[in-house]
Tab-separated table of C-alpha atoms and ligand atoms in Angstrom:
chain	number	residue	atom	x	y	z
A	260	MET	CA	-75.425	-9.444	38.183
A	261	ARG	CA	-74.827	-10.067	34.427
A	262	VAL	CA	-78.251	-10.103	32.688
A	263	ASP	CA	-77.520	-10.241	29.225
A	264	LYS	CA	-76.789	-13.298	27.872
A	265	ARG	CA	-74.630	-14.206	24.789
A	266	LYS	CA	-76.882	-16.156	22.676
A	267	VAL	CA	-75.887	-17.914	19.566
A	268	ALA	CA	-78.211	-19.547	17.088
A	269	LEU	CA	-76.881	-22.482	14.993
A	270	VAL	CA	-78.418	-23.507	11.638
A	271	GLY	CA	-77.507	-26.787	10.164
A	272	CYS	CA	-76.763	-29.582	12.730
A	273	GLY	CA	-74.512	-31.727	10.373
A	274	MET	CA	-71.160	-32.707	11.338
A	275	VAL	CA	-69.567	-29.135	11.032
A	276	GLY	CA	-72.678	-27.528	13.018
A	277	MET	CA	-72.500	-30.152	15.897
A	278	SER	CA	-68.580	-30.062	15.903
A	279	TYR	CA	-68.816	-26.343	16.641
A	280	ALA	CA	-71.797	-26.671	18.981
A	281	TYR	CA	-69.776	-29.124	21.008
A	282	CYS	CA	-66.324	-26.874	21.014
A	283	LEU	CA	-68.861	-24.018	22.308
A	284	LEU	CA	-69.839	-26.024	25.253
A	285	ASN	CA	-66.314	-27.223	25.965
A	286	GLN	CA	-64.941	-23.843	25.764
A	287	THR	CA	-67.991	-22.107	27.398
A	288	VAL	CA	-68.281	-19.384	24.926
A	289	CYS	CA	-72.171	-18.647	24.993
A	290	ASP	CA	-74.848	-18.826	27.457
A	291	GLU	CA	-77.724	-19.701	25.211
A	292	LEU	CA	-77.528	-21.803	21.967
A	293	VAL	CA	-80.252	-22.437	19.706
A	294	LEU	CA	-80.229	-25.422	17.502
A	295	ILE	CA	-82.118	-25.335	14.254
A	296	ASP	CA	-81.953	-27.664	11.278
A	297	ALA	CA	-84.471	-28.496	8.376
A	298	ASN	CA	-84.544	-32.070	10.345
A	299	GLU	CA	-86.363	-31.070	13.159
A	300	LYS	CA	-86.017	-34.371	15.061
A	301	LYS	CA	-82.196	-34.281	14.371
A	302	ALA	CA	-81.942	-30.660	15.963
A	303	MET	CA	-83.852	-32.113	18.995
A	304	GLY	CA	-81.778	-35.167	19.673
A	305	GLU	CA	-78.409	-32.892	19.222
A	306	ALA	CA	-79.783	-30.643	21.786
A	307	MET	CA	-80.618	-33.544	24.213
A	308	ASP	CA	-77.096	-35.173	23.753
A	309	LEU	CA	-75.574	-31.970	24.515
A	310	ASN	CA	-77.484	-31.268	27.510
A	311	HIS	CA	-76.349	-34.570	29.009
A	312	GLY	CA	-72.800	-33.373	28.979
A	313	LEU	CA	-73.831	-30.176	31.047
A	314	ALA	CA	-73.090	-32.090	34.313
A	315	PHE	CA	-69.735	-32.268	33.213
A	316	ALA	CA	-69.177	-29.087	31.874
A	317	ALA	CA	-67.111	-25.749	33.176
A	318	SER	CA	-70.578	-23.718	33.515
A	319	ASN	CA	-73.918	-23.455	32.654
A	320	MET	CA	-75.306	-23.068	29.097
A	321	GLU	CA	-78.989	-22.938	28.036
A	322	ILE	CA	-79.079	-25.543	24.874
A	323	TYR	CA	-82.396	-26.253	22.882
A	324	ALA	CA	-83.698	-26.981	19.457
A	325	GLY	CA	-85.716	-24.007	17.966
A	326	THR	CA	-87.098	-22.350	15.367
A	327	TYR	CA	-86.219	-19.148	13.192
A	328	GLY	CA	-88.037	-17.050	15.613
A	329	ASP	CA	-85.552	-17.901	18.222
A	330	CYS	CA	-82.834	-15.773	16.246
A	331	ARG	CA	-84.735	-12.386	17.084
A	332	ASP	CA	-82.304	-11.736	20.177
A	333	ALA	CA	-79.347	-13.824	19.151
A	334	ASP	CA	-76.029	-12.126	19.087
A	335	LEU	CA	-74.668	-14.270	16.289
A	336	VAL	CA	-76.758	-16.607	13.385
A	337	VAL	CA	-74.225	-19.298	12.507
A	338	ILE	CA	-74.761	-20.857	9.222
A	339	CYS	CA	-73.438	-24.393	8.408
A	340	ALA	CA	-76.855	-25.988	6.468
A	341	GLY	CA	-76.165	-27.275	2.988
A	342	VAL	CA	-76.827	-30.273	0.754
A	343	ALA	CA	-74.215	-32.417	-0.361
A	344	GLN	CA	-72.543	-32.669	-3.887
A	345	LYS	CA	-74.443	-35.451	-6.019
A	346	PRO	CA	-72.534	-37.777	-7.991
A	347	GLY	CA	-71.412	-35.945	-11.171
A	348	GLU	CA	-72.994	-32.470	-9.935
A	349	SER	CA	-71.076	-29.504	-11.258
A	350	ARG	CA	-69.743	-27.209	-8.573
A	351	LEU	CA	-71.927	-24.750	-9.814
A	352	ASP	CA	-75.236	-26.682	-9.589
A	353	LEU	CA	-74.149	-27.319	-6.074
A	354	LEU	CA	-73.845	-23.679	-5.651
A	355	LYS	CA	-77.330	-23.076	-6.974
A	356	ARG	CA	-78.663	-25.679	-4.666
A	357	ASN	CA	-77.197	-24.148	-1.606
A	358	ALA	CA	-78.309	-20.689	-2.832
A	359	ALA	CA	-81.799	-22.136	-2.589
A	360	VAL	CA	-81.123	-23.434	0.763
A	361	PHE	CA	-80.158	-19.929	2.173
A	362	ARG	CA	-83.021	-18.348	0.602
A	363	SER	CA	-84.953	-20.509	2.799
A	364	ILE	CA	-82.821	-19.602	5.653
A	365	ILE	CA	-81.853	-15.992	5.549
A	366	GLU	CA	-85.433	-14.882	5.015
A	367	PRO	CA	-87.222	-16.202	8.173
A	368	VAL	CA	-84.025	-15.324	10.156
A	369	THR	CA	-84.366	-11.587	9.189
A	370	ARG	CA	-87.949	-11.698	9.523
A	371	SER	CA	-87.191	-12.697	13.173
A	372	GLY	CA	-86.006	-9.334	13.783
A	373	PHE	CA	-82.540	-10.323	14.111
A	374	SER	CA	-80.057	-7.445	14.332
A	375	GLY	CA	-76.741	-9.358	15.201
A	376	ILE	CA	-73.907	-10.705	13.051
A	377	PHE	CA	-73.760	-13.460	10.504
A	378	LEU	CA	-70.959	-16.154	10.188
A	379	VAL	CA	-71.195	-18.429	7.376
A	380	ALA	CA	-69.487	-21.811	6.979
A	381	THR	CA	-71.258	-23.454	4.242
A	382	ASN	CA	-69.219	-24.075	0.993
A	383	PRO	CA	-68.251	-22.393	-1.390
A	384	VAL	CA	-68.045	-20.073	1.708
A	385	ASP	CA	-66.864	-16.965	0.290
A	386	VAL	CA	-69.709	-17.138	-2.410
A	387	MET	CA	-72.304	-17.829	0.448
A	388	THR	CA	-71.403	-15.341	2.522
A	389	ARG	CA	-71.951	-12.670	-0.109
A	390	ILE	CA	-75.122	-14.318	-0.863
A	391	THR	CA	-76.101	-14.069	2.838
A	392	CYS	CA	-75.212	-10.314	2.634
A	393	VAL	CA	-77.397	-9.563	-0.238
A	394	LEU	CA	-80.270	-11.656	1.021
A	395	SER	CA	-80.193	-10.266	4.414
A	396	GLY	CA	-79.554	-6.634	3.107
A	397	PHE	CA	-77.228	-6.224	6.488
A	398	ASN	CA	-74.305	-3.874	6.339
A	399	SER	CA	-71.509	-5.907	5.068
A	400	GLY	CA	-69.413	-5.343	8.029
A	401	ARG	CA	-72.116	-7.592	9.778
A	402	VAL	CA	-72.070	-10.530	7.740
A	403	LEU	CA	-68.509	-12.885	7.708
A	404	GLY	CA	-67.539	-16.024	6.436
A	405	THR	CA	-65.000	-18.352	8.034
A	406	GLY	CA	-62.837	-17.657	4.588
A	407	THR	CA	-59.070	-18.813	5.143
A	408	ALA	CA	-59.323	-19.011	9.051
A	409	LEU	CA	-58.880	-22.881	8.882
A	410	ASP	CA	-56.406	-22.782	5.859
A	411	THR	CA	-54.272	-19.791	8.044
A	412	ALA	CA	-54.367	-22.377	10.905
A	413	ARG	CA	-53.141	-25.145	8.873
A	414	LEU	CA	-50.320	-23.076	7.407
A	415	ARG	CA	-49.128	-21.658	10.901
A	416	TYR	CA	-49.183	-25.417	12.030
A	417	LEU	CA	-46.972	-26.897	9.404
A	418	LEU	CA	-44.523	-23.761	9.248
A	419	GLY	CA	-44.191	-24.002	13.080
A	420	GLY	CA	-43.057	-27.651	12.493
A	421	TYR	CA	-40.809	-26.800	9.544
A	422	LEU	CA	-38.998	-23.809	11.138
A	423	HIS	CA	-39.289	-25.337	14.506
A	424	VAL	CA	-41.133	-22.461	15.969
A	425	ASP	CA	-44.323	-22.293	18.144
A	426	PRO	CA	-47.117	-21.682	15.516
A	427	ARG	CA	-48.342	-18.854	17.705
A	428	ASN	CA	-45.341	-17.102	16.874
A	429	VAL	CA	-45.919	-17.512	12.999
A	430	HIS	CA	-47.433	-14.999	11.552
A	431	ALA	CA	-48.642	-15.929	7.929
A	432	TYR	CA	-51.966	-15.836	5.971
A	433	VAL	CA	-53.424	-17.582	3.305
A	434	ILE	CA	-55.749	-15.320	1.372
A	435	GLY	CA	-58.189	-15.323	-1.410
A	436	GLU	CA	-61.026	-17.682	-2.118
A	437	HIS	CA	-61.424	-20.690	0.540
A	438	GLY	CA	-60.521	-23.068	-2.460
A	439	ASP	CA	-58.103	-24.013	-5.241
A	440	SER	CA	-57.079	-20.399	-5.901
A	441	GLU	CA	-56.063	-19.460	-2.194
A	442	PHE	CA	-52.493	-18.505	-1.879
A	443	VAL	CA	-49.852	-17.663	0.657
A	444	PRO	CA	-48.268	-14.102	0.232
A	445	TRP	CA	-44.684	-15.193	1.220
A	446	SER	CA	-43.395	-11.386	1.284
A	447	GLN	CA	-45.824	-11.035	4.284
A	448	ALA	CA	-45.090	-14.311	6.138
A	449	MET	CA	-43.015	-13.476	9.710
A	450	VAL	CA	-41.613	-15.297	12.579
A	451	ALA	CA	-42.191	-12.813	15.159
A	452	THR	CA	-41.076	-9.657	13.084
A	453	ARG	CA	-38.407	-11.376	10.846
A	454	PRO	CA	-39.634	-12.352	7.129
A	455	ILE	CA	-39.691	-15.922	6.717
A	456	LEU	CA	-37.997	-15.749	3.276
A	457	GLU	CA	-35.078	-13.687	5.136
A	458	LEU	CA	-34.454	-16.246	7.550
A	459	CYS	CA	-34.444	-19.000	4.618
A	460	ARG	CA	-31.867	-16.960	3.027
A	461	GLU	CA	-29.862	-16.355	6.018
A	462	GLU	CA	-29.778	-20.262	6.923
A	463	ALA	CA	-28.683	-21.076	3.334
A	464	GLY	CA	-25.929	-18.255	3.538
A	465	ALA	CA	-24.662	-19.653	7.066
A	466	SER	CA	-24.295	-23.467	5.781
A	467	GLY	CA	-22.270	-21.984	2.644
A	468	ASN	CA	-24.415	-24.398	0.358
A	469	VAL	CA	-25.892	-22.112	-2.421
A	470	GLU	CA	-28.578	-24.957	-3.240
A	471	GLU	CA	-29.961	-24.747	0.214
A	472	GLU	CA	-31.913	-21.421	-0.207
A	473	LYS	CA	-33.635	-23.146	-3.151
A	474	ILE	CA	-34.401	-26.279	-1.092
A	475	SER	CA	-35.986	-23.970	1.710
A	476	LEU	CA	-38.134	-22.102	-0.999
A	477	ASP	CA	-39.177	-25.211	-2.393
A	478	LYS	CA	-40.036	-26.565	0.812
A	479	LEU	CA	-42.332	-23.346	1.375
A	480	GLY	CA	-43.970	-24.117	-1.888
A	481	GLU	CA	-44.825	-27.869	-0.737
A	482	ILE	CA	-46.166	-26.609	2.679
A	483	GLU	CA	-48.572	-24.090	0.563
A	484	GLU	CA	-49.676	-27.111	-1.660
A	485	GLN	CA	-50.223	-29.153	1.457
A	486	VAL	CA	-52.494	-26.456	2.697
A	487	ARG	CA	-54.592	-26.483	-0.250
A	488	MET	CA	-54.923	-30.168	-0.541
A	489	ALA	CA	-55.429	-30.589	3.159
A	490	ALA	CA	-59.482	-30.702	2.910
A	491	TYR	CA	-59.256	-33.187	0.078
A	492	GLN	CA	-56.983	-35.527	1.871
A	493	ILE	CA	-59.140	-35.567	4.743
A	494	ILE	CA	-62.106	-36.212	2.716
A	495	ASP	CA	-60.469	-38.942	0.981
A	496	ALA	CA	-59.532	-40.608	4.515
A	497	LYS	CA	-62.788	-39.933	6.462
A	498	GLN	CA	-65.605	-38.446	3.948
A	499	ALA	CA	-65.907	-34.633	5.545
A	500	THR	CA	-63.737	-32.264	7.780
A	501	TYR	CA	-65.346	-30.897	10.666
A	502	TYR	CA	-63.122	-30.727	13.957
A	503	GLY	CA	-60.674	-28.122	12.657
A	504	ILE	CA	-63.590	-26.070	11.046
A	505	GLY	CA	-65.705	-26.331	14.256
A	506	MET	CA	-62.740	-24.916	16.198
A	507	ALA	CA	-61.943	-21.952	13.813
A	508	MET	CA	-65.895	-21.126	13.996
A	509	THR	CA	-65.410	-21.148	17.804
A	510	ARG	CA	-62.377	-18.826	17.664
A	511	ILE	CA	-64.261	-16.237	15.591
A	512	THR	CA	-67.334	-16.643	17.977
A	513	LYS	CA	-65.109	-15.697	20.834
A	514	ALA	CA	-63.463	-12.739	18.919
A	515	VAL	CA	-67.166	-11.248	18.045
A	516	LEU	CA	-68.921	-12.122	21.828
A	517	GLY	CA	-65.824	-11.044	23.793
A	518	ASP	CA	-65.577	-7.726	21.489
A	519	GLU	CA	-61.683	-8.619	21.221
A	520	ASN	CA	-60.313	-6.956	18.135
A	521	SER	CA	-58.777	-10.024	17.254
A	522	VAL	CA	-56.890	-10.524	13.729
A	523	LEU	CA	-58.441	-13.476	11.902
A	524	THR	CA	-58.577	-14.368	8.157
A	525	VAL	CA	-62.314	-14.257	7.739
A	526	SER	CA	-64.234	-13.848	4.140
A	527	ALA	CA	-65.181	-10.307	4.224
A	528	MET	CA	-66.401	-7.871	1.934
A	529	LEU	CA	-63.528	-6.016	-0.117
A	530	LYS	CA	-64.591	-2.291	-0.639
A	531	GLY	CA	-61.301	-1.092	-2.626
A	532	GLY	CA	-58.868	-2.742	-0.366
A	533	TYR	CA	-56.335	-4.970	-2.432
A	534	GLY	CA	-57.693	-3.244	-5.430
A	535	GLN	CA	-60.896	-5.283	-5.173
A	536	ARG	CA	-64.558	-4.224	-4.646
A	537	ASP	CA	-67.827	-6.147	-3.672
A	538	VAL	CA	-66.200	-9.531	-3.737
A	539	PHE	CA	-66.035	-11.511	-0.307
A	540	ALA	CA	-62.824	-13.125	0.162
A	541	GLY	CA	-60.287	-14.269	2.799
A	542	VAL	CA	-58.196	-11.520	4.087
A	543	PRO	CA	-56.994	-10.527	7.482
A	544	CYS	CA	-59.324	-8.733	9.475
A	545	VAL	CA	-59.999	-7.140	12.898
A	546	ILE	CA	-62.803	-8.758	14.327
A	547	ASN	CA	-64.970	-7.455	17.130
A	548	GLY	CA	-68.619	-7.512	18.444
A	549	SER	CA	-69.446	-5.074	15.608
A	550	GLY	CA	-68.311	-7.662	13.153
A	551	VAL	CA	-65.592	-7.020	10.648
A	552	ARG	CA	-64.262	-3.609	12.214
A	553	ARG	CA	-61.470	-3.223	9.616
A	554	ILE	CA	-59.822	-5.015	6.683
A	555	LEU	CA	-55.864	-5.202	7.227
A	556	GLU	CA	-54.408	-4.269	3.842
A	557	LEU	CA	-50.944	-6.233	3.406
A	558	PRO	CA	-48.646	-4.556	1.294
A	559	LEU	CA	-48.420	-7.396	-1.319
A	560	THR	CA	-45.890	-7.591	-4.158
A	561	GLU	CA	-47.140	-7.040	-7.451
A	562	GLU	CA	-47.182	-10.635	-8.291
A	563	GLU	CA	-49.115	-11.339	-5.144
A	564	ARG	CA	-51.758	-8.671	-5.966
A	565	ASP	CA	-52.236	-10.378	-9.270
A	566	ARG	CA	-52.561	-13.934	-7.582
A	567	PHE	CA	-55.116	-12.165	-5.501
A	568	ALA	CA	-56.799	-10.587	-8.226
A	569	ALA	CA	-57.414	-13.977	-10.118
A	570	SER	CA	-58.760	-15.500	-6.853
A	571	CYS	CA	-61.079	-12.930	-6.605
A	572	ARG	CA	-62.211	-13.260	-10.512
A	573	THR	CA	-62.998	-16.843	-9.734
A	574	LEU	CA	-65.130	-15.761	-6.932
A	575	GLN	CA	-66.870	-13.024	-8.865
A	576	GLU	CA	-67.609	-15.775	-11.748
A	577	SER	CA	-69.143	-18.321	-9.169
A	578	PHE	CA	-71.421	-15.391	-7.831
A	579	GLU	CA	-72.551	-14.400	-11.392
A	580	GLY	CA	-73.165	-18.331	-12.380
A	581	VAL	CA	-75.882	-18.011	-9.611
A	582	LEU	CA	-77.688	-14.753	-10.241
B	15	NAD	P1	-73.650	-32.102	6.568
B	15	NAD	O1	-74.646	-32.642	5.735
B	15	NAD	O2	-73.508	-33.070	7.889
B	15	NAD	O3	-74.915	-31.184	7.472
B	15	NAD	C1	-75.638	-30.241	6.934
B	15	NAD	C2	-77.026	-30.042	7.756
B	15	NAD	O4	-77.731	-29.005	7.007
B	15	NAD	C3	-77.758	-31.171	7.834
B	15	NAD	O5	-78.181	-31.375	9.177
B	15	NAD	C4	-79.043	-31.030	7.232
B	15	NAD	O6	-80.482	-31.365	7.707
B	15	NAD	C5	-78.855	-29.204	7.379
B	15	NAD	N1	-79.805	-28.687	6.249
B	15	NAD	C6	-79.896	-28.776	4.828
B	15	NAD	N2	-80.916	-28.011	4.229
B	15	NAD	C7	-81.351	-27.107	5.309
B	15	NAD	C8	-81.958	-26.203	5.287
B	15	NAD	N3	-82.766	-25.794	4.072
B	15	NAD	N4	-82.524	-25.629	6.246
B	15	NAD	C9	-81.582	-26.193	7.584
B	15	NAD	N5	-80.996	-26.979	7.662
B	15	NAD	C10	-80.622	-27.650	6.250
B	15	NAD	O7	-72.706	-31.325	6.252
B	15	NAD	P2	-71.286	-30.883	7.155
B	15	NAD	O8	-70.293	-31.829	6.810
B	15	NAD	O9	-71.777	-30.276	8.372
B	15	NAD	O10	-71.025	-29.603	6.353
B	15	NAD	C11	-71.796	-28.261	6.314
B	15	NAD	C12	-71.370	-27.297	5.108
B	15	NAD	O11	-69.946	-26.863	5.690
B	15	NAD	C13	-70.854	-27.856	3.837
B	15	NAD	O12	-71.557	-26.919	2.800
B	15	NAD	C14	-69.216	-28.199	3.913
B	15	NAD	O13	-68.882	-28.110	2.492
B	15	NAD	C15	-68.872	-26.798	4.798
B	15	NAD	N6	-67.559	-26.942	5.278
B	15	NAD	C16	-66.889	-25.863	5.283
B	15	NAD	C17	-65.576	-25.733	5.691
B	15	NAD	C18	-65.072	-24.515	5.922
B	15	NAD	O14	-63.670	-24.238	5.902
B	15	NAD	N7	-65.648	-23.451	5.400
B	15	NAD	C19	-65.128	-26.847	6.174
B	15	NAD	C20	-65.897	-27.927	6.130
B	15	NAD	C21	-67.019	-27.803	5.723
């Protein structure tokens, strides 16, 4: 009989946190889920609400509102706590306030004796993940952020539609900052094992229309821009984004708890890979029970390496701004 329980402690029971929790319950990802929030009453209400769905769930799960002491034996501490941007507030000021929020979280989590893996979703996620690593003193492999996991899912969905291919057979990544400087290294975008750039060229050749290839390349550029603007568009329409990120976090959680060795574009600390050091950025990584087992270095073109370096510079500047 199994005695070890897969335990997740969730800090931040807002829209993102609860979309994730709801997804964990529906996909039966863990056995125990602790909800922690500065607003204790909210955490309690959310636990009650989820528990009332248990009779309809595929398997049992222990769900309760708890305290940081409950992180002690958790496999994963997932952080989606944060404060919202005030009108007229700069991104840097928001970052400073979220850094203060993280100081009030990471210290009691580590004091509890927690020895698992941190997963961070709070924005700006790459910088908040780095702050988590610094404050916790954990080995960087055990601290990961959602990075460009969601952006990559958006890209594969859009490319699948354009190329009429199941998105699961589209292997393309958004890398760098989860934000304005993120980009798609098109030299590494594939359908099965065929480069997408090559497919565009081939189709243009077949039609005999020289303009065709340019149209295809322009379309790829449009898709990249759509991915970059997706969050702005959703926020404009419904004030916040939460279902997609909740599912991305669930996918990462499964990779960790299931010791899957799955490749996902999380925010991980670069240690020389891609010519970068110490900065956290979204890159394809092999994820398993120990966190980031390995960063996969894609053979980027020189131009793509420059874009990646520029994205990392932005992240470094933001991090230095909160010191
Ligand atoms: P929200 O305002 O609905 O929830 C935030 C929660 O954090 C609230 O319940 C609040 O009480 C709690 N909180 C605030 N300070 C706290 C503290 N010191 N300790 C414990 N809890 C505290 O916000 P949301 O929509 O759930 O978004 C949460 C974060 O996720 C934001 O930073 C948002 O930008 C980010 N986000 C990230 C992605 C991504 O791709 N990484 C996508 C969407 C949103």
